[in-house]
JSON list of C-alpha atoms in Angstrom, two decimals:
[
{"chain": "A", "resi": 1, "resn": "MET", "atom": "CA", "xyz": [0.00, 0.00, 0.00]},
{"chain": "A", "resi": 2, "resn": "MET", "atom": "CA", "xyz": [1.42, 3.38, -1.00]},
{"chain": "A", "resi": 3, "resn": "THR", "atom": "CA", "xyz": [-0.46, 5.66, 1.38]},
{"chain": "A", "resi": 4, "resn": "SER", "atom": "CA", "xyz": [0.88, 6.35, 4.86]},
{"chain": "A", "resi": 5, "resn": "ASN", "atom": "CA", "xyz": [-0.39, 8.84, 7.43]},
{"chain": "A", "resi": 6, "resn": "HIS", "atom": "CA", "xyz": [2.75, 8.53, 9.53]},
{"chain": "A", "resi": 7, "resn": "PRO", "atom": "CA", "xyz": [5.36, 11.30, 9.58]},
{"chain": "A", "resi": 8, "resn": "THR", "atom": "CA", "xyz": [8.64, 10.48, 7.87]},
{"chain": "A", "resi": 9, "resn": "ILE", "atom": "CA", "xyz": [12.11, 11.05, 9.25]},
{"chain": "A", "resi": 10, "resn": "ALA", "atom": "CA", "xyz": [13.78, 14.12, 7.71]},
{"chain": "A", "resi": 11, "resn": "GLY", "atom": "CA", "xyz": [17.06, 14.18, 9.60]},
{"chain": "A", "resi": 12, "resn": "ALA", "atom": "CA", "xyz": [18.66, 14.05, 13.04]},
{"chain": "A", "resi": 13, "resn": "GLY", "atom": "CA", "xyz": [15.78, 14.47, 15.46]},
{"chain": "A", "resi": 14, "resn": "GLU", "atom": "CA", "xyz": [13.64, 16.22, 12.85]},
{"chain": "A", "resi": 15, "resn": "THR", "atom": "CA", "xyz": [10.41, 14.90, 11.32]},
{"chain": "A", "resi": 16, "resn": "GLN", "atom": "CA", "xyz": [8.43, 16.02, 8.33]},
{"chain": "A", "resi": 17, "resn": "SER", "atom": "CA", "xyz": [4.69, 15.57, 8.07]},
{"chain": "A", "resi": 18, "resn": "THR", "atom": "CA", "xyz": [2.85, 14.82, 4.88]},
{"chain": "A", "resi": 19, "resn": "MET", "atom": "CA", "xyz": [3.54, 17.36, 2.14]},
{"chain": "A", "resi": 20, "resn": "THR", "atom": "CA", "xyz": [0.77, 19.87, 1.62]},
{"chain": "A", "resi": 21, "resn": "ARG", "atom": "CA", "xyz": [-1.37, 19.59, -1.47]},
{"chain": "A", "resi": 22, "resn": "GLN", "atom": "CA", "xyz": [0.23, 22.79, -2.79]},
{"chain": "A", "resi": 23, "resn": "GLN", "atom": "CA", "xyz": [3.74, 21.37, -2.25]},
{"chain": "A", "resi": 24, "resn": "MET", "atom": "CA", "xyz": [2.74, 18.26, -4.18]},
{"chain": "A", "resi": 25, "resn": "LEU", "atom": "CA", "xyz": [1.22, 20.37, -7.00]},
{"chain": "A", "resi": 26, "resn": "ASP", "atom": "CA", "xyz": [4.38, 22.49, -7.16]},
{"chain": "A", "resi": 27, "resn": "PHE", "atom": "CA", "xyz": [6.59, 19.37, -7.21]},
{"chain": "A", "resi": 28, "resn": "PHE", "atom": "CA", "xyz": [4.71, 17.86, -10.16]},
{"chain": "A", "resi": 29, "resn": "LYS", "atom": "CA", "xyz": [4.54, 21.21, -11.99]},
{"chain": "A", "resi": 30, "resn": "ARG", "atom": "CA", "xyz": [8.36, 21.32, -11.87]},
{"chain": "A", "resi": 31, "resn": "ARG", "atom": "CA", "xyz": [8.42, 17.75, -13.25]},
{"chain": "A", "resi": 32, "resn": "GLU", "atom": "CA", "xyz": [6.14, 18.76, -16.14]},
{"chain": "A", "resi": 33, "resn": "GLU", "atom": "CA", "xyz": [8.46, 21.66, -16.98]},
{"chain": "A", "resi": 34, "resn": "ALA", "atom": "CA", "xyz": [11.51, 19.37, -16.86]},
{"chain": "A", "resi": 35, "resn": "HIS", "atom": "CA", "xyz": [9.75, 16.88, -19.16]},
{"chain": "A", "resi": 36, "resn": "GLU", "atom": "CA", "xyz": [8.96, 19.69, -21.61]},
{"chain": "A", "resi": 37, "resn": "ASP", "atom": "CA", "xyz": [12.66, 20.62, -21.63]},
{"chain": "A", "resi": 38, "resn": "LEU", "atom": "CA", "xyz": [13.76, 16.94, -21.83]},
{"chain": "A", "resi": 39, "resn": "ASP", "atom": "CA", "xyz": [15.93, 17.75, -18.80]},
{"chain": "A", "resi": 40, "resn": "ALA", "atom": "CA", "xyz": [17.10, 14.39, -17.42]},
{"chain": "A", "resi": 41, "resn": "ALA", "atom": "CA", "xyz": [19.16, 15.99, -14.62]},
{"chain": "A", "resi": 42, "resn": "ALA", "atom": "CA", "xyz": [16.24, 18.09, -13.34]},
{"chain": "A", "resi": 43, "resn": "LEU", "atom": "CA", "xyz": [13.94, 15.06, -13.38]},
{"chain": "A", "resi": 44, "resn": "ALA", "atom": "CA", "xyz": [16.52, 12.90, -11.61]},
{"chain": "A", "resi": 45, "resn": "ALA", "atom": "CA", "xyz": [16.95, 15.54, -8.89]},
{"chain": "A", "resi": 46, "resn": "GLY", "atom": "CA", "xyz": [13.38, 14.74, -7.78]},
{"chain": "A", "resi": 47, "resn": "TYR", "atom": "CA", "xyz": [14.36, 11.22, -6.68]},
{"chain": "A", "resi": 48, "resn": "ALA", "atom": "CA", "xyz": [15.80, 10.11, -3.36]},
{"chain": "A", "resi": 49, "resn": "GLU", "atom": "CA", "xyz": [19.17, 8.34, -3.55]},
{"chain": "A", "resi": 50, "resn": "HIS", "atom": "CA", "xyz": [17.47, 5.05, -2.64]},
{"chain": "A", "resi": 51, "resn": "ALA", "atom": "CA", "xyz": [14.40, 5.49, -4.89]},
{"chain": "A", "resi": 52, "resn": "VAL", "atom": "CA", "xyz": [13.00, 2.34, -6.49]},
{"chain": "A", "resi": 53, "resn": "ILE", "atom": "CA", "xyz": [11.69, 2.84, -10.02]},
{"chain": "A", "resi": 54, "resn": "GLU", "atom": "CA", "xyz": [9.75, 0.09, -11.83]},
{"chain": "A", "resi": 55, "resn": "SER", "atom": "CA", "xyz": [9.35, 0.42, -15.59]},
{"chain": "A", "resi": 56, "resn": "PRO", "atom": "CA", "xyz": [8.18, -1.93, -18.37]},
{"chain": "A", "resi": 57, "resn": "SER", "atom": "CA", "xyz": [11.08, -0.89, -20.61]},
{"chain": "A", "resi": 58, "resn": "ALA", "atom": "CA", "xyz": [13.91, -0.40, -18.08]},
{"chain": "A", "resi": 59, "resn": "GLY", "atom": "CA", "xyz": [12.95, -2.94, -15.41]},
{"chain": "A", "resi": 60, "resn": "VAL", "atom": "CA", "xyz": [13.65, -2.07, -11.79]},
{"chain": "A", "resi": 61, "resn": "HIS", "atom": "CA", "xyz": [16.35, 0.48, -11.18]},
{"chain": "A", "resi": 62, "resn": "ILE", "atom": "CA", "xyz": [17.43, 2.19, -8.00]},
{"chain": "A", "resi": 63, "resn": "GLY", "atom": "CA", "xyz": [18.54, 5.72, -7.27]},
{"chain": "A", "resi": 64, "resn": "ARG", "atom": "CA", "xyz": [18.91, 9.12, -8.80]},
{"chain": "A", "resi": 65, "resn": "GLU", "atom": "CA", "xyz": [21.79, 8.22, -11.15]},
{"chain": "A", "resi": 66, "resn": "ALA", "atom": "CA", "xyz": [19.89, 5.28, -12.62]},
{"chain": "A", "resi": 67, "resn": "ALA", "atom": "CA", "xyz": [16.86, 7.52, -13.12]},
{"chain": "A", "resi": 68, "resn": "GLU", "atom": "CA", "xyz": [18.94, 10.10, -14.96]},
{"chain": "A", "resi": 69, "resn": "ARG", "atom": "CA", "xyz": [20.54, 7.45, -17.22]},
{"chain": "A", "resi": 70, "resn": "THR", "atom": "CA", "xyz": [17.11, 6.06, -18.09]},
{"chain": "A", "resi": 71, "resn": "PHE", "atom": "CA", "xyz": [15.70, 9.51, -18.90]},
{"chain": "A", "resi": 72, "resn": "ARG", "atom": "CA", "xyz": [18.71, 10.22, -21.14]},
{"chain": "A", "resi": 73, "resn": "VAL", "atom": "CA", "xyz": [18.16, 6.97, -23.08]},
{"chain": "A", "resi": 74, "resn": "ILE", "atom": "CA", "xyz": [14.48, 7.83, -23.61]},
{"chain": "A", "resi": 75, "resn": "PHE", "atom": "CA", "xyz": [15.11, 11.47, -24.53]},
{"chain": "A", "resi": 76, "resn": "ASN", "atom": "CA", "xyz": [17.91, 10.54, -26.98]},
{"chain": "A", "resi": 77, "resn": "ALA", "atom": "CA", "xyz": [15.65, 7.98, -28.69]},
{"chain": "A", "resi": 78, "resn": "PHE", "atom": "CA", "xyz": [12.59, 10.24, -28.82]},
{"chain": "A", "resi": 79, "resn": "LEU", "atom": "CA", "xyz": [13.95, 13.79, -29.20]},
{"chain": "A", "resi": 80, "resn": "ASP", "atom": "CA", "xyz": [10.47, 15.19, -29.84]},
{"chain": "A", "resi": 81, "resn": "LEU", "atom": "CA", "xyz": [8.86, 13.41, -26.87]},
{"chain": "A", "resi": 82, "resn": "THR", "atom": "CA", "xyz": [5.85, 15.16, -25.42]},
{"chain": "A", "resi": 83, "resn": "THR", "atom": "CA", "xyz": [4.14, 14.30, -22.16]},
{"chain": "A", "resi": 84, "resn": "THR", "atom": "CA", "xyz": [0.57, 15.48, -21.70]},
{"chain": "A", "resi": 85, "resn": "LEU", "atom": "CA", "xyz": [-0.86, 15.32, -18.20]},
{"chain": "A", "resi": 86, "resn": "ASP", "atom": "CA", "xyz": [-4.40, 13.98, -18.41]},
{"chain": "A", "resi": 87, "resn": "ASN", "atom": "CA", "xyz": [-5.01, 13.72, -14.65]},
{"chain": "A", "resi": 88, "resn": "LEU", "atom": "CA", "xyz": [-3.16, 14.09, -11.35]},
{"chain": "A", "resi": 89, "resn": "VAL", "atom": "CA", "xyz": [-4.50, 12.47, -8.19]},
{"chain": "A", "resi": 90, "resn": "ILE", "atom": "CA", "xyz": [-2.87, 13.38, -4.88]},
{"chain": "A", "resi": 91, "resn": "ASP", "atom": "CA", "xyz": [-3.39, 11.55, -1.59]},
{"chain": "A", "resi": 92, "resn": "GLY", "atom": "CA", "xyz": [-1.02, 12.73, 1.13]},
{"chain": "A", "resi": 93, "resn": "ASN", "atom": "CA", "xyz": [2.52, 11.88, -0.01]},
{"chain": "A", "resi": 94, "resn": "SER", "atom": "CA", "xyz": [1.28, 9.62, -2.81]},
{"chain": "A", "resi": 95, "resn": "ALA", "atom": "CA", "xyz": [0.27, 10.64, -6.30]},
{"chain": "A", "resi": 96, "resn": "VAL", "atom": "CA", "xyz": [-0.89, 9.13, -9.56]},
{"chain": "A", "resi": 97, "resn": "ARG", "atom": "CA", "xyz": [-0.26, 10.82, -12.90]},
{"chain": "A", "resi": 98, "resn": "VAL", "atom": "CA", "xyz": [-2.27, 9.72, -15.93]},
{"chain": "A", "resi": 99, "resn": "LEU", "atom": "CA", "xyz": [-0.35, 10.74, -19.04]},
{"chain": "A", "resi": 100, "resn": "THR", "atom": "CA", "xyz": [-0.29, 10.56, -22.80]},
{"chain": "A", "resi": 101, "resn": "LEU", "atom": "CA", "xyz": [3.18, 10.10, -24.26]},
{"chain": "A", "resi": 102, "resn": "GLU", "atom": "CA", "xyz": [3.95, 10.89, -27.92]},
{"chain": "A", "resi": 103, "resn": "GLY", "atom": "CA", "xyz": [7.08, 11.00, -29.98]},
{"chain": "A", "resi": 104, "resn": "THR", "atom": "CA", "xyz": [9.08, 9.84, -32.96]},
{"chain": "A", "resi": 105, "resn": "HIS", "atom": "CA", "xyz": [11.70, 7.10, -32.80]},
{"chain": "A", "resi": 106, "resn": "ILE", "atom": "CA", "xyz": [14.65, 9.23, -34.01]},
{"chain": "A", "resi": 107, "resn": "GLY", "atom": "CA", "xyz": [17.52, 7.72, -32.00]},
{"chain": "A", "resi": 108, "resn": "GLU", "atom": "CA", "xyz": [18.66, 4.30, -30.88]},
{"chain": "A", "resi": 109, "resn": "PHE", "atom": "CA", "xyz": [16.37, 2.80, -28.24]},
{"chain": "A", "resi": 110, "resn": "LEU", "atom": "CA", "xyz": [17.46, -0.29, -26.29]},
{"chain": "A", "resi": 111, "resn": "GLY", "atom": "CA", "xyz": [19.70, -1.33, -29.18]},
{"chain": "A", "resi": 112, "resn": "ILE", "atom": "CA", "xyz": [16.97, -0.74, -31.76]},
{"chain": "A", "resi": 113, "resn": "PRO", "atom": "CA", "xyz": [18.05, 1.57, -34.59]},
{"chain": "A", "resi": 114, "resn": "PRO", "atom": "CA", "xyz": [15.74, 4.54, -35.32]},
{"chain": "A", "resi": 115, "resn": "THR", "atom": "CA", "xyz": [12.68, 3.73, -37.41]},
{"chain": "A", "resi": 116, "resn": "GLY", "atom": "CA", "xyz": [11.39, 7.29, -37.87]},
{"chain": "A", "resi": 117, "resn": "LYS", "atom": "CA", "xyz": [7.92, 6.13, -36.82]},
{"chain": "A", "resi": 118, "resn": "ARG", "atom": "CA", "xyz": [5.67, 7.90, -34.34]},
{"chain": "A", "resi": 119, "resn": "PHE", "atom": "CA", "xyz": [3.98, 6.50, -31.29]},
{"chain": "A", "resi": 120, "resn": "LYS", "atom": "CA", "xyz": [1.22, 7.64, -28.95]},
{"chain": "A", "resi": 121, "resn": "MET", "atom": "CA", "xyz": [0.33, 5.80, -25.77]},
{"chain": "A", "resi": 122, "resn": "PRO", "atom": "CA", "xyz": [-1.41, 6.28, -22.46]},
{"chain": "A", "resi": 123, "resn": "ALA", "atom": "CA", "xyz": [0.60, 5.74, -19.29]},
{"chain": "A", "resi": 124, "resn": "VAL", "atom": "CA", "xyz": [-0.02, 5.74, -15.55]},
{"chain": "A", "resi": 125, "resn": "PHE", "atom": "CA", "xyz": [2.75, 6.57, -13.06]},
{"chain": "A", "resi": 126, "resn": "PHE", "atom": "CA", "xyz": [2.35, 5.93, -9.32]},
{"chain": "A", "resi": 127, "resn": "TYR", "atom": "CA", "xyz": [4.56, 7.89, -6.89]},
{"chain": "A", "resi": 128, "resn": "GLU", "atom": "CA", "xyz": [5.38, 7.75, -3.20]},
{"chain": "A", "resi": 129, "resn": "LEU", "atom": "CA", "xyz": [7.33, 10.71, -1.78]},
{"chain": "A", "resi": 130, "resn": "GLU", "atom": "CA", "xyz": [9.29, 11.21, 1.42]},
{"chain": "A", "resi": 131, "resn": "ASN", "atom": "CA", "xyz": [10.92, 14.47, 2.45]},
{"chain": "A", "resi": 132, "resn": "GLY", "atom": "CA", "xyz": [10.01, 16.05, -0.89]},
{"chain": "A", "resi": 133, "resn": "LYS", "atom": "CA", "xyz": [11.66, 13.33, -3.02]},
{"chain": "A", "resi": 134, "resn": "ILE", "atom": "CA", "xyz": [10.32, 10.33, -4.90]},
{"chain": "A", "resi": 135, "resn": "VAL", "atom": "CA", "xyz": [11.16, 7.11, -3.07]},
{"chain": "A", "resi": 136, "resn": "ARG", "atom": "CA", "xyz": [9.05, 4.79, -5.22]},
{"chain": "A", "resi": 137, "resn": "GLU", "atom": "CA", "xyz": [7.73, 5.12, -8.74]},
{"chain": "A", "resi": 138, "resn": "ARG", "atom": "CA", "xyz": [5.85, 2.54, -10.75]},
{"chain": "A", "resi": 139, "resn": "ARG", "atom": "CA", "xyz": [5.29, 3.19, -14.44]},
{"chain": "A", "resi": 140, "resn": "ILE", "atom": "CA", "xyz": [2.55, 1.33, -16.27]},
{"chain": "A", "resi": 141, "resn": "TYR", "atom": "CA", "xyz": [2.25, 1.50, -20.04]},
{"chain": "A", "resi": 142, "resn": "ASP", "atom": "CA", "xyz": [1.96, -0.81, -23.05]},
{"chain": "A", "resi": 143, "resn": "PHE", "atom": "CA", "xyz": [5.61, -1.39, -23.98]},
{"chain": "A", "resi": 144, "resn": "THR", "atom": "CA", "xyz": [4.66, -4.01, -26.57]},
{"chain": "A", "resi": 145, "resn": "GLY", "atom": "CA", "xyz": [2.24, -1.52, -28.13]},
{"chain": "A", "resi": 146, "resn": "LEU", "atom": "CA", "xyz": [5.05, 1.03, -28.32]},
{"chain": "A", "resi": 147, "resn": "LEU", "atom": "CA", "xyz": [7.26, -1.49, -30.16]},
{"chain": "A", "resi": 148, "resn": "VAL", "atom": "CA", "xyz": [4.43, -2.25, -32.60]},
{"chain": "A", "resi": 149, "resn": "GLN", "atom": "CA", "xyz": [3.82, 1.45, -33.27]},
{"chain": "A", "resi": 150, "resn": "ILE", "atom": "CA", "xyz": [7.50, 2.19, -34.00]},
{"chain": "A", "resi": 151, "resn": "GLY", "atom": "CA", "xyz": [7.62, -0.81, -36.35]},
{"chain": "A", "resi": 152, "resn": "VAL", "atom": "CA", "xyz": [9.85, -3.15, -34.36]},
{"chain": "A", "resi": 153, "resn": "LEU", "atom": "CA", "xyz": [7.19, -5.81, -33.77]},
{"chain": "A", "resi": 154, "resn": "LYS", "atom": "CA", "xyz": [4.47, -6.97, -36.13]},
{"chain": "A", "resi": 155, "resn": "ALA", "atom": "CA", "xyz": [1.01, -7.72, -34.77]},
{"chain": "A", "resi": 156, "resn": "LYS", "atom": "CA", "xyz": [-2.26, -8.81, -36.33]},
{"chain": "A", "resi": 157, "resn": "PRO", "atom": "CA", "xyz": [-5.30, -6.75, -35.38]},
{"chain": "A", "resi": 158, "resn": "ALA", "atom": "CA", "xyz": [-7.52, -8.51, -32.86]}
]
């Protein structure tokens, strides 16, 4: 369960309560701006050093450096990537972002040479924050559908 009403430890003898709704909104607004700029370093700065990130394309990776590497791979492969926020649900220090991702496969992606084909897909990202940083993120999207759209996999219509 991602929701916790307990304060988290911020430092030596100091505790931090749940972030306010406005703090959460501000945090995710900064993430939207960093996505628009394809700024991997700014996005990675939002993660705790021990953050656990689960992704269909990158598997499980841990920490800020791994997050930044993953963002760089994605941004280099899809230089025109756009992220449209469809909905943001906030519950204490937990949040869910419902997104639409679009882009063109213009750079190598996971060893796959560029195909020049576009993709568009819905995605849902779940977040848990502590002390103003992401400690857990779970990304859910149709990775197979992405590969079909960029022409790497062939599929018969259902």
